[in-house]
Amino acid sequence: MQKISKINWLLSSHKSLSISRFVYLSLYETERGYYKKKKVGEDFVTSPQISQMFGECIAVFFSMIEKNSFKKSNFLELGPGNGLLLKDLIRSVYQIKKEKINYYFLEKSNLLKKSFLENLKTKAKIIELKKFNLEQKPHYFICNEFLDALPVNQFEKKNNKFYEKRITMKNKTLKIINKKLDFFSNEFINLKNGDVLEVSPLSNLYLNKIFNHINNYGGGIIIFDYGPFLKKKIDTLQGIREKKKCDFLKYPYETDITYHIDFQDIKQKSSNFGLKAYGPITQKKFLFFNGINERFISLSKKCTSNLQIKKLESQFNRLTNPEGMGGLIKCIYITKNQLDLGYFNE
Ligand SMILES: C[S@@+](CC[C@H](N)C(=O)[O-])C[C@H]1O[C@@H](n2cnc3c(N)ncnc32)[C@H](O)[C@@H]1O
């Protein structure tokens, strides 16, 4: 007999669940969770799944900002999924710098292809991090579509009162309800009636630890994620199921659930740690300034048929198209150091 899901069990004993709890269970509940069953790329495609050029450009970026050697620092990728970015980045850094790097990763699912770890042994020491305990040295943190996959809560101001949006079950259907808040934090003060504030406690936790580490030991964090330059105070939660947008409540455990990242908020939080943020800029701009054209030309010379060239062109277009991932995904780099990254702020 199939066990009752944790979401149903909790809703049978509690009036409501926070959105973040619902999202967490829906994505990561043992055995049932979306990321426990699905492969990255099944319902949505990320940049490393499209082409090796993505990871190669990030390798160029890091090799340019770290003029000397990576010997005194570590890389740490958060949420690498199946590990394609890790593979392309390590291979490419090795080609540029001719040195073996330390590459840590923190991944909740078991999607990472173990063969990558074996094949990259001569180019990097790859270590899975089970807990967020870091060595006391500079780290280069990498997050591609990681923060938007973390659970989020929503709050709304209506008639000058503050509410938390929560999830309840009515007639076997999941619904959003508003629960009035008696206490609220400073973040709520500037909200106008009708505004929806999205807060990810887990994202804040990770970012605080990372900013603190960069402030103490150096390094930096590069983030690629969906989100506008200036996020409006609106509901951006969405479900993706079978490659189509859907109501995230409709199919628990079957839907990828994401929201839009607030880059200005991340910038503000990093400045509280004395860090400097470069960007956000579009993914397209980042890739162009870090050599995607040159990579395209070099790879196209190795193509042996028109079909291969067409495939490469299509990958290039998907990564850089301003109407698609090239424009919708933004990139930000945060560090303590003053860097010559003019193109980030033009
Ligand atoms: C949208 S996928 C992106 C995967 C990969 N970065 C890519 O670009 O293909 C988000 C990844 O973050 C992982 N993840 C989510 N929450 C996590 C957490 N708290 N700790 C570690 N990994 C997490 C998920 O398992 C998933 O692999």
PDB file of C-alpha atoms and ligand atoms in Angstrom, residues 28 35 40 44 46 48-49 77 79-81 106-109 111 144-146 149-150 202 206, ligand 1:
ATOM      1  CA  TYR A  28      12.737  17.211  -2.213  1.00  0.00           C
ATOM      2  CA  TYR A  35      14.261  16.359  -7.845  1.00  0.00           C
ATOM      3  CA  VAL A  40      17.624  17.972 -15.047  1.00  0.00           C
ATOM      4  CA  PHE A  44      13.309  22.503 -18.376  1.00  0.00           C
ATOM      5  CA  THR A  46      19.562  24.810 -18.242  1.00  0.00           C
ATOM      6  CA  PRO A  48      25.098  23.713 -19.265  1.00  0.00           C
ATOM      7  CA  GLN A  49      22.696  21.154 -20.808  1.00  0.00           C
ATOM      8  CA  GLU A  77      29.336  24.793  -7.004  1.00  0.00           C
ATOM      9  CA  GLY A  79      23.260  22.598  -6.887  1.00  0.00           C
ATOM     10  CA  PRO A  80      25.261  21.267  -9.871  1.00  0.00           C
ATOM     11  CA  GLY A  81      22.437  18.877 -10.877  1.00  0.00           C
ATOM     12  CA  LEU A 106      26.868  20.669  -2.697  1.00  0.00           C
ATOM     13  CA  GLU A 107      23.942  18.802  -4.234  1.00  0.00           C
ATOM     14  CA  LYS A 108      20.732  17.607  -2.602  1.00  0.00           C
ATOM     15  CA  SER A 109      19.680  15.148  -5.284  1.00  0.00           C
ATOM     16  CA  LEU A 111      21.577  13.388 -10.175  1.00  0.00           C
ATOM     17  CA  ASN A 144      23.561  28.296 -11.983  1.00  0.00           C
ATOM     18  CA  GLU A 145      19.785  28.230 -11.571  1.00  0.00           C
ATOM     19  CA  PHE A 146      20.310  27.277  -7.937  1.00  0.00           C
ATOM     20  CA  ALA A 149      15.030  26.416  -7.063  1.00  0.00           C
ATOM     21  CA  LEU A 150      15.055  27.161  -3.324  1.00  0.00           C
ATOM     22  CA  LEU A 202      17.159  29.151   2.640  1.00  0.00           C
ATOM     23  CA  TYR A 206      23.248  30.405   2.060  1.00  0.00           C
TER      24      TYR A 206
HETATM   25  C1  LIG B   1      17.322  23.986 -11.440  1.00  0.00           C
HETATM   26  S1  LIG B   1      18.448  22.773 -10.947  1.00  0.00           S
HETATM   27  C2  LIG B   1      19.942  23.405 -11.663  1.00  0.00           C
HETATM   28  C3  LIG B   1      20.966  22.338 -11.881  1.00  0.00           C
HETATM   29  C4  LIG B   1      22.300  22.807 -12.509  1.00  0.00           C
HETATM   30  N1  LIG B   1      22.900  23.889 -11.779  1.00  0.00           N
HETATM   31  C5  LIG B   1      22.128  23.166 -13.961  1.00  0.00           C
HETATM   32  O1  LIG B   1      22.297  24.346 -14.270  1.00  0.00           O
HETATM   33  O2  LIG B   1      21.841  22.300 -14.765  1.00  0.00           O
HETATM   34  C6  LIG B   1      18.656  23.128  -9.225  1.00  0.00           C
HETATM   35  C7  LIG B   1      19.581  22.156  -8.514  1.00  0.00           C
HETATM   36  O3  LIG B   1      19.780  22.599  -7.165  1.00  0.00           O
HETATM   37  C8  LIG B   1      19.735  21.464  -6.310  1.00  0.00           C
HETATM   38  N2  LIG B   1      19.385  21.933  -4.950  1.00  0.00           N
HETATM   39  C9  LIG B   1      18.266  22.548  -4.570  1.00  0.00           C
HETATM   40  N3  LIG B   1      18.283  22.843  -3.243  1.00  0.00           N
HETATM   41  C10 LIG B   1      19.475  22.436  -2.785  1.00  0.00           C
HETATM   42  C11 LIG B   1      20.128  22.507  -1.523  1.00  0.00           C
HETATM   43  N4  LIG B   1      19.524  23.039  -0.460  1.00  0.00           N
HETATM   44  N5  LIG B   1      21.370  22.001  -1.409  1.00  0.00           N
HETATM   45  C12 LIG B   1      21.980  21.475  -2.500  1.00  0.00           C
HETATM   46  N6  LIG B   1      21.421  21.376  -3.726  1.00  0.00           N
HETATM   47  C13 LIG B   1      20.188  21.847  -3.877  1.00  0.00           C
HETATM   48  C14 LIG B   1      18.688  20.582  -6.949  1.00  0.00           C
HETATM   49  O4  LIG B   1      18.769  19.242  -6.513  1.00  0.00           O
HETATM   50  C15 LIG B   1      19.013  20.750  -8.433  1.00  0.00           C
HETATM   51  O5  LIG B   1      19.997  19.844  -8.853  1.00  0.00           O
END
